[in-house]
PDB file of C-alpha atoms and ligand atoms in Angstrom:
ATOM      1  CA  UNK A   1       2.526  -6.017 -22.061  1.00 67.00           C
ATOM      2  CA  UNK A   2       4.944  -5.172 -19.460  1.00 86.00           C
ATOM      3  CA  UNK A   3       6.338  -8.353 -17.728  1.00 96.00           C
ATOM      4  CA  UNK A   4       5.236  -7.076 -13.805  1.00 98.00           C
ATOM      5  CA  UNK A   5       1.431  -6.088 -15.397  1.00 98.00           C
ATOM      6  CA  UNK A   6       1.101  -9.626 -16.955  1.00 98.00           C
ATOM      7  CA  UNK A   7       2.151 -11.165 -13.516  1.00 98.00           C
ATOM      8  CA  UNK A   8      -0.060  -8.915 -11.572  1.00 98.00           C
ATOM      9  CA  UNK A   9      -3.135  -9.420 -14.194  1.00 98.00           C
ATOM     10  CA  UNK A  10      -2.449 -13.337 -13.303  1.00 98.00           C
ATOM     11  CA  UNK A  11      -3.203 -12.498  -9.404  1.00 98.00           C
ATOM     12  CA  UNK A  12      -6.248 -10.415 -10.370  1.00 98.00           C
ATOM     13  CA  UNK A  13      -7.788 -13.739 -11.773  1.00 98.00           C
ATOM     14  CA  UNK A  14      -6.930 -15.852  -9.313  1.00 98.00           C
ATOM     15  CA  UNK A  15      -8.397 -13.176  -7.121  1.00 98.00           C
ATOM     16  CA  UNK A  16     -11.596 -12.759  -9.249  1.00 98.00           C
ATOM     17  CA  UNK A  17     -11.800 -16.568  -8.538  1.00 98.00           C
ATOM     18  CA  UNK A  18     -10.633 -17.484  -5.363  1.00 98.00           C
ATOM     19  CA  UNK A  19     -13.271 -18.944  -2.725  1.00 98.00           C
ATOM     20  CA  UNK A  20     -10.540 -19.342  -0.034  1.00 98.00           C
ATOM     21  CA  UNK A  21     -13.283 -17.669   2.531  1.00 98.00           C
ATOM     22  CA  UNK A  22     -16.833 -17.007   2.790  1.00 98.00           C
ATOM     23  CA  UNK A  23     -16.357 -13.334   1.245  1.00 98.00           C
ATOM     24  CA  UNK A  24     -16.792 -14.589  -2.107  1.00 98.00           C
ATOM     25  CA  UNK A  25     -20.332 -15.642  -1.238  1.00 98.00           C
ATOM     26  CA  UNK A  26     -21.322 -11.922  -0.567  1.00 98.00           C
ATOM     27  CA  UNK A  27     -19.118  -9.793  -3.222  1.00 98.00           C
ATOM     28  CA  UNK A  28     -20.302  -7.936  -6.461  1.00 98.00           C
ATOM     29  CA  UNK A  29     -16.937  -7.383  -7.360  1.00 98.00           C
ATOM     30  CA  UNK A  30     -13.093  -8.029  -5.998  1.00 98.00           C
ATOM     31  CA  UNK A  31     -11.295  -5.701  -5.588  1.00 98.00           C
ATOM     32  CA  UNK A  32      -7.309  -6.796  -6.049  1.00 98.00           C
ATOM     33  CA  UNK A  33      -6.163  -3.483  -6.404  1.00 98.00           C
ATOM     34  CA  UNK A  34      -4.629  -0.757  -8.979  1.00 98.00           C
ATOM     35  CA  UNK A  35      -2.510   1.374  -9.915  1.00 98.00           C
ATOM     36  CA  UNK A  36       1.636   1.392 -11.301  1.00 98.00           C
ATOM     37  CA  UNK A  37       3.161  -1.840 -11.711  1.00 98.00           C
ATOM     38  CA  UNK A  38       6.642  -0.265 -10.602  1.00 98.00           C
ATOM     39  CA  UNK A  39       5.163   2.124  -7.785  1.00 98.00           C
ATOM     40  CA  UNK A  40       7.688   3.379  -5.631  1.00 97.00           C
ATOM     41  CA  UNK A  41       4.732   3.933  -3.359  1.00 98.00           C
ATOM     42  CA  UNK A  42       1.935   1.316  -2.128  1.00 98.00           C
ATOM     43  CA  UNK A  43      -0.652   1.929  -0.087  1.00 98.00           C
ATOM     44  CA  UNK A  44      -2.082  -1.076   1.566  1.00 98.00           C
ATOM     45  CA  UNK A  45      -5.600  -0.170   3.221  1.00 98.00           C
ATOM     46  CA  UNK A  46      -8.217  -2.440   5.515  1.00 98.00           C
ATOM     47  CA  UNK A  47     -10.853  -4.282   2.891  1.00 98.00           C
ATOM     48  CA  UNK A  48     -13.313  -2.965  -0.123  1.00 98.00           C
ATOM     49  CA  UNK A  49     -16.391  -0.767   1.192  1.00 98.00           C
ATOM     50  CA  UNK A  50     -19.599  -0.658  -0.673  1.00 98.00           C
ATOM     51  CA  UNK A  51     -18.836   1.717  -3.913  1.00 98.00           C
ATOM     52  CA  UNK A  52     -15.365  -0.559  -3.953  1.00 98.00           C
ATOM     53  CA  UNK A  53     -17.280  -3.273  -3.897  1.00 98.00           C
ATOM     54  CA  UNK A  54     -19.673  -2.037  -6.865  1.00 98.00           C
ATOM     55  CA  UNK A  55     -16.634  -0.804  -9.027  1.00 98.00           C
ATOM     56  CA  UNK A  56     -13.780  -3.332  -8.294  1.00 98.00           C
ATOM     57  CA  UNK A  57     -11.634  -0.607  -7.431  1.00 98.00           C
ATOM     58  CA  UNK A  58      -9.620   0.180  -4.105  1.00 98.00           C
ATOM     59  CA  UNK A  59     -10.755   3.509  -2.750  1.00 98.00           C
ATOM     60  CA  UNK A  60     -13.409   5.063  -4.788  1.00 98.00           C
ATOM     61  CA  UNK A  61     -15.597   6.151  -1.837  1.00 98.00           C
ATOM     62  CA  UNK A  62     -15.448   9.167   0.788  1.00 97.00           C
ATOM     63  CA  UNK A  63     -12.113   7.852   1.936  1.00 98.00           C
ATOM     64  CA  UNK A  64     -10.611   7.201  -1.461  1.00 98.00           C
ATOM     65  CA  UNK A  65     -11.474  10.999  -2.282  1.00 98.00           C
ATOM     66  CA  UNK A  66      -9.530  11.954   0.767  1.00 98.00           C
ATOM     67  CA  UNK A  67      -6.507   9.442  -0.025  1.00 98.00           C
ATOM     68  CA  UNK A  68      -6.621  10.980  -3.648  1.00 98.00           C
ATOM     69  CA  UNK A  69      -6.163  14.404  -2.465  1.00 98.00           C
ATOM     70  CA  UNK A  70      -3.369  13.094  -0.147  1.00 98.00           C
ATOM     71  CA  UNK A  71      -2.093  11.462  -2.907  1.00 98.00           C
ATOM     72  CA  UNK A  72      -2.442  14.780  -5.128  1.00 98.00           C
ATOM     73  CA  UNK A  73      -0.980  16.774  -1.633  1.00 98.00           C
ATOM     74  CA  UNK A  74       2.814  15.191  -2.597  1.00 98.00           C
ATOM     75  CA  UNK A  75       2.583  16.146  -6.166  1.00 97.00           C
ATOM     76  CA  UNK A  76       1.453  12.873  -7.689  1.00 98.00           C
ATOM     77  CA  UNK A  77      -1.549  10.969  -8.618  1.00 98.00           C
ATOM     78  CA  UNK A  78      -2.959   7.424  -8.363  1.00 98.00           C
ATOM     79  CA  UNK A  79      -1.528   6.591 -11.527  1.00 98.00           C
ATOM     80  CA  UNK A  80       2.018   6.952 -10.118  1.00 98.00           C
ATOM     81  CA  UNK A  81       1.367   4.689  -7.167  1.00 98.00           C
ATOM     82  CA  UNK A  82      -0.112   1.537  -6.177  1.00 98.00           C
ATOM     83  CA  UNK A  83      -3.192   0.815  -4.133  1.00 99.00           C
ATOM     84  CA  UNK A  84      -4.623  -2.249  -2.623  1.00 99.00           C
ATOM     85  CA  UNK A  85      -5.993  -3.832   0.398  1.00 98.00           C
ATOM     86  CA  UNK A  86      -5.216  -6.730   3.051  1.00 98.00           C
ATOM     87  CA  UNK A  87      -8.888  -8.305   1.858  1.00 98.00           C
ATOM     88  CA  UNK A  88      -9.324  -8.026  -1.411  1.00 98.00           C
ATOM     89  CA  UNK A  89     -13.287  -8.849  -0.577  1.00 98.00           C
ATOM     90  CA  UNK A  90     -16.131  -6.476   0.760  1.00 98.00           C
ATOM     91  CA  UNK A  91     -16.745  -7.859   4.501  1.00 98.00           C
ATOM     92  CA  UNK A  92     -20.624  -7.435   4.525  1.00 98.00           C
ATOM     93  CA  UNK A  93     -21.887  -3.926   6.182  1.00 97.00           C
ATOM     94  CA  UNK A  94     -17.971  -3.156   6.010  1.00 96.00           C
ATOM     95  CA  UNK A  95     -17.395  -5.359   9.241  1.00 98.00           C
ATOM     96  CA  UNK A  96     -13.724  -5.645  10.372  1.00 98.00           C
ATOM     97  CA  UNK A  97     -12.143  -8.403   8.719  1.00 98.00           C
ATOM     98  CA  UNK A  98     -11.461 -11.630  10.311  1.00 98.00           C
ATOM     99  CA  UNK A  99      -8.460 -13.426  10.844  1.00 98.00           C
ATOM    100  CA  UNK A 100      -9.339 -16.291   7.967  1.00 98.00           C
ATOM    101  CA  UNK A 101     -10.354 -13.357   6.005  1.00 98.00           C
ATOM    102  CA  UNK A 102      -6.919 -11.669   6.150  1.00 98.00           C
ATOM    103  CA  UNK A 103      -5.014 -14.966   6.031  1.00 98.00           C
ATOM    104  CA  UNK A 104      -6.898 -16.307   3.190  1.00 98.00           C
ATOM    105  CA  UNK A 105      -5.822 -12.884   1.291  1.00 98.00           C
ATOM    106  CA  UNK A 106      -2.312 -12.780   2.737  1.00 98.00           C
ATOM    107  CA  UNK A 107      -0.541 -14.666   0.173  1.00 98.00           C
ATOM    108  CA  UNK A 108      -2.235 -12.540  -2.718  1.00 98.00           C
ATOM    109  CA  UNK A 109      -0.279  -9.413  -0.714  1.00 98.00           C
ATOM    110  CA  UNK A 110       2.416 -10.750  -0.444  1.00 98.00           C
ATOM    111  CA  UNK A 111       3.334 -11.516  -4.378  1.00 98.00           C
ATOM    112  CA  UNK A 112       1.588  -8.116  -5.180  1.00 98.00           C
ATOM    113  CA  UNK A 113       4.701  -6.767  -3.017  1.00 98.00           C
ATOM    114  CA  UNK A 114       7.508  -8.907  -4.709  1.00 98.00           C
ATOM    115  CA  UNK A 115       6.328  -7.868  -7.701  1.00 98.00           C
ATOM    116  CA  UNK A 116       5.661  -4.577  -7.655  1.00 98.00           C
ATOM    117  CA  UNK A 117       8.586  -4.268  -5.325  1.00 98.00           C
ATOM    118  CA  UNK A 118       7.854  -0.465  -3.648  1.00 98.00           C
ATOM    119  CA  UNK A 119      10.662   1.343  -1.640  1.00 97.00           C
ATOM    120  CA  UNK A 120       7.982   2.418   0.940  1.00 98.00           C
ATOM    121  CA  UNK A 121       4.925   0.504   2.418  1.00 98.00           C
ATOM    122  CA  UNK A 122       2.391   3.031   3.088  1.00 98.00           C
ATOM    123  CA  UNK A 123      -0.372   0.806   5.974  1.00 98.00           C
ATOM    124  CA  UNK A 124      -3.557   2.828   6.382  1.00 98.00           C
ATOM    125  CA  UNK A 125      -5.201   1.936   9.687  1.00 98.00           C
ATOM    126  CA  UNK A 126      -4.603  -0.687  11.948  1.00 96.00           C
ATOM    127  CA  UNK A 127      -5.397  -4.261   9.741  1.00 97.00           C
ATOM    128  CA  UNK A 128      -2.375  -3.283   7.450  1.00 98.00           C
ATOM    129  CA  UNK A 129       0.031  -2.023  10.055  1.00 98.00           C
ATOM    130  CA  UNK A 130      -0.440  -5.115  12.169  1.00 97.00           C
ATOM    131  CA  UNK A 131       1.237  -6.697   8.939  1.00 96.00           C
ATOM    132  CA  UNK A 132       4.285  -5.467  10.056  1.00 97.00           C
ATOM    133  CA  UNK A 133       3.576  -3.616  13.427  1.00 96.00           C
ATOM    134  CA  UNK A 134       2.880  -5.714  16.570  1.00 94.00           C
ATOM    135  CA  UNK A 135       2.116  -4.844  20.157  1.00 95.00           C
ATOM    136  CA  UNK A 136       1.407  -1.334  19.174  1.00 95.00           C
ATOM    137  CA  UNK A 137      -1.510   1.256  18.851  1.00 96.00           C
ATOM    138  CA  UNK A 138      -1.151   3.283  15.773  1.00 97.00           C
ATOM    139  CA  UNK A 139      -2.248   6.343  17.950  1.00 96.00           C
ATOM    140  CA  UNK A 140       1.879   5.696  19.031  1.00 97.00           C
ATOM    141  CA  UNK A 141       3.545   5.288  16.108  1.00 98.00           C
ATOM    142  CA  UNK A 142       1.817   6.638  12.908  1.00 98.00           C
ATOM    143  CA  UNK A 143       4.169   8.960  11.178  1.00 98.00           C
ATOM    144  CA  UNK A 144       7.428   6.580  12.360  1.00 98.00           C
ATOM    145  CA  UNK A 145       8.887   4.994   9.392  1.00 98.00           C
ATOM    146  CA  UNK A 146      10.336   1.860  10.048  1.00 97.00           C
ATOM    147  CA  UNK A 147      13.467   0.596   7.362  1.00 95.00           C
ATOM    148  CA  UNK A 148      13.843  -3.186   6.945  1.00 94.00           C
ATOM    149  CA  UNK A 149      15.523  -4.806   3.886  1.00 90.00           C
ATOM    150  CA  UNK A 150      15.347  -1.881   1.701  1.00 89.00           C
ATOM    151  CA  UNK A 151      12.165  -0.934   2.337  1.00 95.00           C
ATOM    152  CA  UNK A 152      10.585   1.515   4.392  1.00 97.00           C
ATOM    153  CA  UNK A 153       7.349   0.655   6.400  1.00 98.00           C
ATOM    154  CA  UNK A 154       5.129   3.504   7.334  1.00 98.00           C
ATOM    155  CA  UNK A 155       2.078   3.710   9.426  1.00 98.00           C
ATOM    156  CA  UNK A 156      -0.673   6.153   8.655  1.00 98.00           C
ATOM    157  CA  UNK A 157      -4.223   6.496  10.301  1.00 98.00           C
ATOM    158  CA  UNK A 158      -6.441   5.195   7.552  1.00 98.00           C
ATOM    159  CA  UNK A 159      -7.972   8.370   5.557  1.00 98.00           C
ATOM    160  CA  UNK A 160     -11.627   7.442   7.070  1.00 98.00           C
ATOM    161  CA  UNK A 161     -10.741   7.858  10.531  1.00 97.00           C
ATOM    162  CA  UNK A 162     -10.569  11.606   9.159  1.00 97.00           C
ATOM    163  CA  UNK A 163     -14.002  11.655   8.093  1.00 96.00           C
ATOM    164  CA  UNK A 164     -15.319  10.083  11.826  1.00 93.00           C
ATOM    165  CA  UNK A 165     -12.908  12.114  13.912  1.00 94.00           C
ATOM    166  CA  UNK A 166     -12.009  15.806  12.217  1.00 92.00           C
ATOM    167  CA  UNK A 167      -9.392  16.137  14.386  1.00 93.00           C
ATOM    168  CA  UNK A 168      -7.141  13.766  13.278  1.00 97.00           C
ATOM    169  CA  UNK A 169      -7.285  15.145   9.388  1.00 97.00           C
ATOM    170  CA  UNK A 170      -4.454  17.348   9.869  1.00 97.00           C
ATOM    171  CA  UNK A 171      -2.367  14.469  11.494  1.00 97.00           C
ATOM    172  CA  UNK A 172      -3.189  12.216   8.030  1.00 98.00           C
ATOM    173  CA  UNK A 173      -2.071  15.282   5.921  1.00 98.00           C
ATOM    174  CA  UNK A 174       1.553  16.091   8.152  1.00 98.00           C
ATOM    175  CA  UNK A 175       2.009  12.065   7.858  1.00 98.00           C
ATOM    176  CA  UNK A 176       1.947  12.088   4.340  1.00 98.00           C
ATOM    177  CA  UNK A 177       3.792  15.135   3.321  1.00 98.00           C
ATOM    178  CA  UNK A 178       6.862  13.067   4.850  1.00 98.00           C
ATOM    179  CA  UNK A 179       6.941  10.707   2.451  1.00 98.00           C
ATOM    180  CA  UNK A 180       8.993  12.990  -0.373  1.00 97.00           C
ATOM    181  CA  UNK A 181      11.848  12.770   2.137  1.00 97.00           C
ATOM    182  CA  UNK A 182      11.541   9.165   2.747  1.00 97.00           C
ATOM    183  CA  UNK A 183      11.769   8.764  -0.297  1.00 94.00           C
ATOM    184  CA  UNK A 184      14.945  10.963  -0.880  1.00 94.00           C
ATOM    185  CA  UNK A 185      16.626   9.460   2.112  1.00 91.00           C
ATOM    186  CA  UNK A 186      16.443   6.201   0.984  1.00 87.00           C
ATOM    187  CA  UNK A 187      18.039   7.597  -2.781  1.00 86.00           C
ATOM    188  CA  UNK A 188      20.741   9.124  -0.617  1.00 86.00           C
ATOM    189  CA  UNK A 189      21.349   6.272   1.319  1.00 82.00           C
ATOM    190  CA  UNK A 190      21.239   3.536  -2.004  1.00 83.00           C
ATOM    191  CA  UNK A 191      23.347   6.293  -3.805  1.00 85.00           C
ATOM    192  CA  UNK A 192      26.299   5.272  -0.480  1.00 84.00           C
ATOM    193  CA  UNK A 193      25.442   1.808  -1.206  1.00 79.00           C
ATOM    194  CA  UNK A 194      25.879   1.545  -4.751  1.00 65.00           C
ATOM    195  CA  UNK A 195      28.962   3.412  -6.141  1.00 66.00           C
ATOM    196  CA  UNK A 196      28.525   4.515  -9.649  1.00 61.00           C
ATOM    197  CA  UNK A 197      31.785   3.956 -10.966  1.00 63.00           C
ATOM    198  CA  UNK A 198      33.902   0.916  -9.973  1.00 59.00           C
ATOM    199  CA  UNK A 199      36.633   2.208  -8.291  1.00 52.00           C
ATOM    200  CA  UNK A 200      39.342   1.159 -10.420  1.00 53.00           C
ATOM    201  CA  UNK A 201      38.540   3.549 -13.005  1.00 48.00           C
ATOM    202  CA  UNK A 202      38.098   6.270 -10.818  1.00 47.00           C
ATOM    203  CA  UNK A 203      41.991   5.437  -9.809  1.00 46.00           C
ATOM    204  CA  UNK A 204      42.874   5.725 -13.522  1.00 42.00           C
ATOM    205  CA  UNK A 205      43.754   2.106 -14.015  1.00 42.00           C
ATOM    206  CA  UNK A 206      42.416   1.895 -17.188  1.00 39.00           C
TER     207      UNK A 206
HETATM  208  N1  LIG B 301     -11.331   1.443   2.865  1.00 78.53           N
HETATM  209  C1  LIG B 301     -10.310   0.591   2.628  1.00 78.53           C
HETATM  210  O1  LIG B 301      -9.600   0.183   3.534  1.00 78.53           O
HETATM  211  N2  LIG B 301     -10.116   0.211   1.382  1.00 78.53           N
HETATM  212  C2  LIG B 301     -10.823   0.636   0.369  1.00 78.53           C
HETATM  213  O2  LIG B 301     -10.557   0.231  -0.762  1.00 78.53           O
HETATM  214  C3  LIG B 301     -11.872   1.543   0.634  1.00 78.53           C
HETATM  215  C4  LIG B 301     -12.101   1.939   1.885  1.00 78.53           C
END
């Protein structure tokens, strides 16, 4: 198997396992999360819902049908990218998460990330954007990519905010049919970073 799937089948066990909070009393099923083990893409939603819960699979619900067709909007599918939440357990009657919640799951993130190693961070809603967003409503800056290190952060509404308020579904699909370009800016801007040839050759030294 593929060196990044082996490590990231590791985390799903310890995840399967872990009783670092109280979720594990109350699940059916974790949910780690799915999809390409070299993703240029991840998506990093809130926590597990009840059919997520059921399946052990991130967005399989109403919301997951709408991120799927999101997906699907910029010409790829869910087997191209990589999907996965800051709880990795179903908070009972789909409560927010707590703090110990997300902090107990935060180190499981994190190595999903340095694995998997994805050019752009997609959060949905606020729980993943306060990852890397602080002192800001995502009302203000959904749609703004952010570049740190290589990667590009950016915050989208989560796709279920579309199903409670219509209005903002049109916002959700603008927001991610910018993500092609992010992606070919960043290309452009490694391509500047990285010349192809060294530059001794192209002088004819050799
Ligand atoms: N909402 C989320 O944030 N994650 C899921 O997996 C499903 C619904």
């Amino acid at each position: 198997m593929h060196d990044k799937e082996e490590l990231l089948k590791g985390i799903y066990i310890e995840i399967a396992r872990c009783v670092r909070c109280n979720l594990h009393t109350t699940r059916t099923c974790s949910v780690p999360g799915e999809g390409n083990a070299d993703a240029k893409i991840m998506f990093i939603g809130e926590a597990p819902g009840f059919n997520e819960d059921q399946q052990g699979r991130p967005f399989v619900g109403a919301a997951g049908k709408f991120l799927t067709e999101l997906i699907c909007s910029i010409g790829l599918t869910r087997e191209d990218v990589y999907i996965t939440n800051v709880v990795k357990d179903r908070p009972p009657g789909n409560r927010d998460p707590l703090p110990d919640e997300i902090s107990a799951c935060c180190n499981f993130l994190d190595r999903q990330i340095e694995i998997i190693k994805p050019k752009i961070i997609v959060t949905l809603g606020r729980f993943s954007m306060a990852r890397y967003f602080t002192g800001i409503t995502i009302s203000k800056i959904h749609g703004q990519p952010m570049r740190r290190d290589g990667i590009i952060y950016y915050p989208m509404y989560h796709p279920a905010a579309a199903l409670h308020q219509g209005g903002l579904r049109k916002e959700i699909e603008q927001d991610m049919l910018r993500i092609p370009r992010l992606l070919e800016e960043l290309k452009c801007a490694e391509a500047l970073l990285v010349p192809k040839e060294p530059p001794t050759r192209q002088l004819g030294l050799f």
